[in-house]
Amino acid sequence: MADLLSDEEIAERIPDGWEREDDEIVRTFEFDEYLDASGFLSAAAGVAEDAFHHPEMTITWGEVEVRLTTHDAGGITENDTDMAERLNGIYE
Ligand SMILES: C[C@H](O)[C@H](O)[C@H]1CNC2=NC(N)=NC(=O)C2=N1
């Protein structure tokens, strides 16, 4: 199981566009079309399943909010920062 990251490690590793909120890292991805948002959500689910590390994702008009934390560890680990990087990669 991945170890919890320190506050300093989180600050160093948090990818562009993401913010820390207590024991989670969060990013809201924006889209012009609802179906673009749903396509991103579906692709993100595939990446999550591939990594077996699952974010909380909420889709609304033109946005997908993604929240990452490692439940098994009770906080933020490299699994979260790595997943955040991967999700940035399918967005840009
Ligand atoms: C047994 C445990 O649920 C699995 O190892 C995986 C599944 N997906 C997961 N996803 C997230 N976000 N955190 C976890 O700790 C986690 N654990």
mmCIF file with all atom_site columns, C-alpha atoms and ligand atoms in Angstrom:
data_model
loop_
_atom_site.group_PDB
_atom_site.id
_atom_site.type_symbol
_atom_site.label_atom_id
_atom_site.label_alt_id
_atom_site.label_comp_id
_atom_site.label_asym_id
_atom_site.label_entity_id
_atom_site.label_seq_id
_atom_site.pdbx_PDB_ins_code
_atom_site.Cartn_x
_atom_site.Cartn_y
_atom_site.Cartn_z
_atom_site.occupancy
_atom_site.B_iso_or_equiv
_atom_site.pdbx_formal_charge
_atom_site.auth_seq_id
_atom_site.auth_comp_id
_atom_site.auth_asym_id
_atom_site.auth_atom_id
_atom_site.pdbx_PDB_model_num
ATOM   1   C CA . MET A 1 1  ? 0.000   0.000  0.000   1.00 0.00 ? 1  MET A CA 1
ATOM   2   C CA . ALA A 1 2  ? 1.265   3.525  -0.833  1.00 0.00 ? 2  ALA A CA 1
ATOM   3   C CA . ASP A 1 3  ? 2.433   5.680  2.062   1.00 0.00 ? 3  ASP A CA 1
ATOM   4   C CA . LEU A 1 4  ? 0.842   9.010  2.909   1.00 0.00 ? 4  LEU A CA 1
ATOM   5   C CA . LEU A 1 5  ? 2.667   11.981 1.430   1.00 0.00 ? 5  LEU A CA 1
ATOM   6   C CA . SER A 1 6  ? 3.842   14.793 3.696   1.00 0.00 ? 6  SER A CA 1
ATOM   7   C CA . ASP A 1 7  ? 2.481   18.310 3.223   1.00 0.00 ? 7  ASP A CA 1
ATOM   8   C CA . GLU A 1 8  ? 5.750   19.247 1.530   1.00 0.00 ? 8  GLU A CA 1
ATOM   9   C CA . GLU A 1 9  ? 5.656   16.231 -0.788  1.00 0.00 ? 9  GLU A CA 1
ATOM   10  C CA . ILE A 1 10 ? 2.068   17.018 -1.774  1.00 0.00 ? 10 ILE A CA 1
ATOM   11  C CA . ALA A 1 11 ? 3.019   20.615 -2.546  1.00 0.00 ? 11 ALA A CA 1
ATOM   12  C CA . GLU A 1 12 ? 5.946   19.413 -4.667  1.00 0.00 ? 12 GLU A CA 1
ATOM   13  C CA . ARG A 1 13 ? 4.031   16.733 -6.557  1.00 0.00 ? 13 ARG A CA 1
ATOM   14  C CA . ILE A 1 14 ? 0.538   18.176 -7.076  1.00 0.00 ? 14 ILE A CA 1
ATOM   15  C CA . PRO A 1 15 ? 0.068   18.505 -10.840 1.00 0.00 ? 15 PRO A CA 1
ATOM   16  C CA . ASP A 1 16 ? -0.916  21.673 -12.716 1.00 0.00 ? 16 ASP A CA 1
ATOM   17  C CA . GLY A 1 17 ? -4.569  22.637 -12.314 1.00 0.00 ? 17 GLY A CA 1
ATOM   18  C CA . TRP A 1 18 ? -5.092  20.628 -9.119  1.00 0.00 ? 18 TRP A CA 1
ATOM   19  C CA . GLU A 1 19 ? -5.737  21.986 -5.636  1.00 0.00 ? 19 GLU A CA 1
ATOM   20  C CA . ARG A 1 20 ? -5.404  20.309 -2.263  1.00 0.00 ? 20 ARG A CA 1
ATOM   21  C CA . GLU A 1 21 ? -8.517  20.195 -0.117  1.00 0.00 ? 21 GLU A CA 1
ATOM   22  C CA . ASP A 1 22 ? -7.704  18.498 3.213   1.00 0.00 ? 22 ASP A CA 1
ATOM   23  C CA . ASP A 1 23 ? -7.194  14.780 2.417   1.00 0.00 ? 23 ASP A CA 1
ATOM   24  C CA . GLU A 1 24 ? -8.050  15.122 -1.274  1.00 0.00 ? 24 GLU A CA 1
ATOM   25  C CA . ILE A 1 25 ? -6.680  16.710 -4.422  1.00 0.00 ? 25 ILE A CA 1
ATOM   26  C CA . VAL A 1 26 ? -9.308  18.243 -6.672  1.00 0.00 ? 26 VAL A CA 1
ATOM   27  C CA . ARG A 1 27 ? -9.581  19.570 -10.232 1.00 0.00 ? 27 ARG A CA 1
ATOM   28  C CA . THR A 1 28 ? -12.603 20.748 -12.199 1.00 0.00 ? 28 THR A CA 1
ATOM   29  C CA . PHE A 1 29 ? -12.148 20.003 -15.901 1.00 0.00 ? 29 PHE A CA 1
ATOM   30  C CA . GLU A 1 30 ? -14.153 22.330 -18.179 1.00 0.00 ? 30 GLU A CA 1
ATOM   31  C CA . PHE A 1 31 ? -15.779 21.498 -21.516 1.00 0.00 ? 31 PHE A CA 1
ATOM   32  C CA . ASP A 1 32 ? -17.827 23.351 -24.144 1.00 0.00 ? 32 ASP A CA 1
ATOM   33  C CA . GLU A 1 33 ? -20.215 20.450 -24.635 1.00 0.00 ? 33 GLU A CA 1
ATOM   34  C CA . TYR A 1 34 ? -21.885 18.110 -22.163 1.00 0.00 ? 34 TYR A CA 1
ATOM   35  C CA . LEU A 1 35 ? -21.012 15.085 -24.312 1.00 0.00 ? 35 LEU A CA 1
ATOM   36  C CA . ASP A 1 36 ? -17.341 16.155 -24.282 1.00 0.00 ? 36 ASP A CA 1
ATOM   37  C CA . ALA A 1 37 ? -17.536 16.126 -20.493 1.00 0.00 ? 37 ALA A CA 1
ATOM   38  C CA . SER A 1 38 ? -19.149 12.694 -20.508 1.00 0.00 ? 38 SER A CA 1
ATOM   39  C CA . GLY A 1 39 ? -16.509 11.402 -22.935 1.00 0.00 ? 39 GLY A CA 1
ATOM   40  C CA . PHE A 1 40 ? -13.759 12.633 -20.620 1.00 0.00 ? 40 PHE A CA 1
ATOM   41  C CA . LEU A 1 41 ? -15.473 11.012 -17.635 1.00 0.00 ? 41 LEU A CA 1
ATOM   42  C CA . SER A 1 42 ? -15.656 7.702  -19.474 1.00 0.00 ? 42 SER A CA 1
ATOM   43  C CA . ALA A 1 43 ? -11.999 7.875  -20.505 1.00 0.00 ? 43 ALA A CA 1
ATOM   44  C CA . ALA A 1 44 ? -11.023 8.818  -16.954 1.00 0.00 ? 44 ALA A CA 1
ATOM   45  C CA . ALA A 1 45 ? -12.929 5.817  -15.630 1.00 0.00 ? 45 ALA A CA 1
ATOM   46  C CA . GLY A 1 46 ? -10.909 3.610  -17.955 1.00 0.00 ? 46 GLY A CA 1
ATOM   47  C CA . VAL A 1 47 ? -7.638  5.091  -16.734 1.00 0.00 ? 47 VAL A CA 1
ATOM   48  C CA . ALA A 1 48 ? -8.799  4.622  -13.145 1.00 0.00 ? 48 ALA A CA 1
ATOM   49  C CA . GLU A 1 49 ? -9.756  1.009  -13.694 1.00 0.00 ? 49 GLU A CA 1
ATOM   50  C CA . ASP A 1 50 ? -6.458  0.379  -15.443 1.00 0.00 ? 50 ASP A CA 1
ATOM   51  C CA . ALA A 1 51 ? -4.610  1.748  -12.410 1.00 0.00 ? 51 ALA A CA 1
ATOM   52  C CA . PHE A 1 52 ? -7.173  0.264  -10.015 1.00 0.00 ? 52 PHE A CA 1
ATOM   53  C CA . HIS A 1 53 ? -7.299  3.636  -8.299  1.00 0.00 ? 53 HIS A CA 1
ATOM   54  C CA . HIS A 1 54 ? -10.697 5.279  -8.437  1.00 0.00 ? 54 HIS A CA 1
ATOM   55  C CA . PRO A 1 55 ? -11.529 8.979  -8.179  1.00 0.00 ? 55 PRO A CA 1
ATOM   56  C CA . GLU A 1 56 ? -14.831 10.519 -7.164  1.00 0.00 ? 56 GLU A CA 1
ATOM   57  C CA . MET A 1 57 ? -16.158 12.224 -10.298 1.00 0.00 ? 57 MET A CA 1
ATOM   58  C CA . THR A 1 58 ? -19.144 14.543 -10.649 1.00 0.00 ? 58 THR A CA 1
ATOM   59  C CA . ILE A 1 59 ? -20.433 15.631 -14.058 1.00 0.00 ? 59 ILE A CA 1
ATOM   60  C CA . THR A 1 60 ? -22.509 18.761 -14.530 1.00 0.00 ? 60 THR A CA 1
ATOM   61  C CA . TRP A 1 61 ? -23.128 21.008 -17.542 1.00 0.00 ? 61 TRP A CA 1
ATOM   62  C CA . GLY A 1 62 ? -19.708 21.570 -19.104 1.00 0.00 ? 62 GLY A CA 1
ATOM   63  C CA . GLU A 1 63 ? -17.702 20.383 -16.103 1.00 0.00 ? 63 GLU A CA 1
ATOM   64  C CA . VAL A 1 64 ? -16.289 17.239 -14.500 1.00 0.00 ? 64 VAL A CA 1
ATOM   65  C CA . GLU A 1 65 ? -15.093 17.636 -10.924 1.00 0.00 ? 65 GLU A CA 1
ATOM   66  C CA . VAL A 1 66 ? -12.527 14.989 -9.959  1.00 0.00 ? 66 VAL A CA 1
ATOM   67  C CA . ARG A 1 67 ? -11.575 14.269 -6.356  1.00 0.00 ? 67 ARG A CA 1
ATOM   68  C CA . LEU A 1 68 ? -8.692  11.930 -5.521  1.00 0.00 ? 68 LEU A CA 1
ATOM   69  C CA . THR A 1 69 ? -7.671  10.384 -2.221  1.00 0.00 ? 69 THR A CA 1
ATOM   70  C CA . THR A 1 70 ? -6.322  6.977  -1.244  1.00 0.00 ? 70 THR A CA 1
ATOM   71  C CA . HIS A 1 71 ? -8.989  5.418  0.953   1.00 0.00 ? 71 HIS A CA 1
ATOM   72  C CA . ASP A 1 72 ? -6.756  2.523  2.016   1.00 0.00 ? 72 ASP A CA 1
ATOM   73  C CA . ALA A 1 73 ? -4.179  4.974  3.395   1.00 0.00 ? 73 ALA A CA 1
ATOM   74  C CA . GLY A 1 74 ? -6.600  7.562  4.706   1.00 0.00 ? 74 GLY A CA 1
ATOM   75  C CA . GLY A 1 75 ? -5.184  10.430 2.730   1.00 0.00 ? 75 GLY A CA 1
ATOM   76  C CA . ILE A 1 76 ? -3.114  11.587 -0.241  1.00 0.00 ? 76 ILE A CA 1
ATOM   77  C CA . THR A 1 77 ? -0.499  9.231  -1.701  1.00 0.00 ? 77 THR A CA 1
ATOM   78  C CA . GLU A 1 78 ? 1.528   9.049  -4.894  1.00 0.00 ? 78 GLU A CA 1
ATOM   79  C CA . ASN A 1 79 ? -1.343  6.985  -6.326  1.00 0.00 ? 79 ASN A CA 1
ATOM   80  C CA . ASP A 1 80 ? -3.387  10.175 -6.252  1.00 0.00 ? 80 ASP A CA 1
ATOM   81  C CA . THR A 1 81 ? -0.765  12.505 -7.713  1.00 0.00 ? 81 THR A CA 1
ATOM   82  C CA . ASP A 1 82 ? 0.112   9.933  -10.390 1.00 0.00 ? 82 ASP A CA 1
ATOM   83  C CA . MET A 1 83 ? -3.564  9.523  -11.329 1.00 0.00 ? 83 MET A CA 1
ATOM   84  C CA . ALA A 1 84 ? -3.966  13.305 -11.452 1.00 0.00 ? 84 ALA A CA 1
ATOM   85  C CA . GLU A 1 85 ? -1.082  13.531 -13.925 1.00 0.00 ? 85 GLU A CA 1
ATOM   86  C CA . ARG A 1 86 ? -2.660  10.823 -16.078 1.00 0.00 ? 86 ARG A CA 1
ATOM   87  C CA . LEU A 1 87 ? -6.003  12.623 -16.090 1.00 0.00 ? 87 LEU A CA 1
ATOM   88  C CA . ASN A 1 88 ? -4.298  15.866 -17.090 1.00 0.00 ? 88 ASN A CA 1
ATOM   89  C CA . GLY A 1 89 ? -2.809  13.918 -19.959 1.00 0.00 ? 89 GLY A CA 1
ATOM   90  C CA . ILE A 1 90 ? -6.158  12.842 -21.368 1.00 0.00 ? 90 ILE A CA 1
ATOM   91  C CA . TYR A 1 91 ? -7.536  16.365 -21.000 1.00 0.00 ? 91 TYR A CA 1
ATOM   92  C CA . GLU A 1 92 ? -4.910  18.451 -22.778 1.00 0.00 ? 92 GLU A CA 1
HETATM 93  C C1 . LIG B 2 .  ? -9.317  -2.918 -1.827  1.00 0.00 ? 1  LIG B C1 1
HETATM 94  C C2 . LIG B 2 .  ? -9.243  -1.487 -2.324  1.00 0.00 ? 1  LIG B C2 1
HETATM 95  O O1 . LIG B 2 .  ? -10.504 -0.962 -2.481  1.00 0.00 ? 1  LIG B O1 1
HETATM 96  C C3 . LIG B 2 .  ? -8.490  -1.458 -3.655  1.00 0.00 ? 1  LIG B C3 1
HETATM 97  O O2 . LIG B 2 .  ? -7.176  -1.819 -3.401  1.00 0.00 ? 1  LIG B O2 1
HETATM 98  C C4 . LIG B 2 .  ? -8.420  -0.051 -4.291  1.00 0.00 ? 1  LIG B C4 1
HETATM 99  C C5 . LIG B 2 .  ? -9.571  0.252  -5.204  1.00 0.00 ? 1  LIG B C5 1
HETATM 100 N N1 . LIG B 2 .  ? -9.549  1.635  -5.656  1.00 0.00 ? 1  LIG B N1 1
HETATM 101 C C6 . LIG B 2 .  ? -9.134  2.607  -4.811  1.00 0.00 ? 1  LIG B C6 1
HETATM 102 N N2 . LIG B 2 .  ? -9.333  3.895  -5.106  1.00 0.00 ? 1  LIG B N2 1
HETATM 103 C C7 . LIG B 2 .  ? -8.986  4.880  -4.255  1.00 0.00 ? 1  LIG B C7 1
HETATM 104 N N3 . LIG B 2 .  ? -9.199  6.175  -4.575  1.00 0.00 ? 1  LIG B N3 1
HETATM 105 N N4 . LIG B 2 .  ? -8.428  4.576  -3.089  1.00 0.00 ? 1  LIG B N4 1
HETATM 106 C C8 . LIG B 2 .  ? -8.175  3.319  -2.676  1.00 0.00 ? 1  LIG B C8 1
HETATM 107 O O3 . LIG B 2 .  ? -7.654  3.102  -1.571  1.00 0.00 ? 1  LIG B O3 1
HETATM 108 C C9 . LIG B 2 .  ? -8.517  2.250  -3.584  1.00 0.00 ? 1  LIG B C9 1
HETATM 109 N N5 . LIG B 2 .  ? -8.258  0.974  -3.287  1.00 0.00 ? 1  LIG B N5 1
#
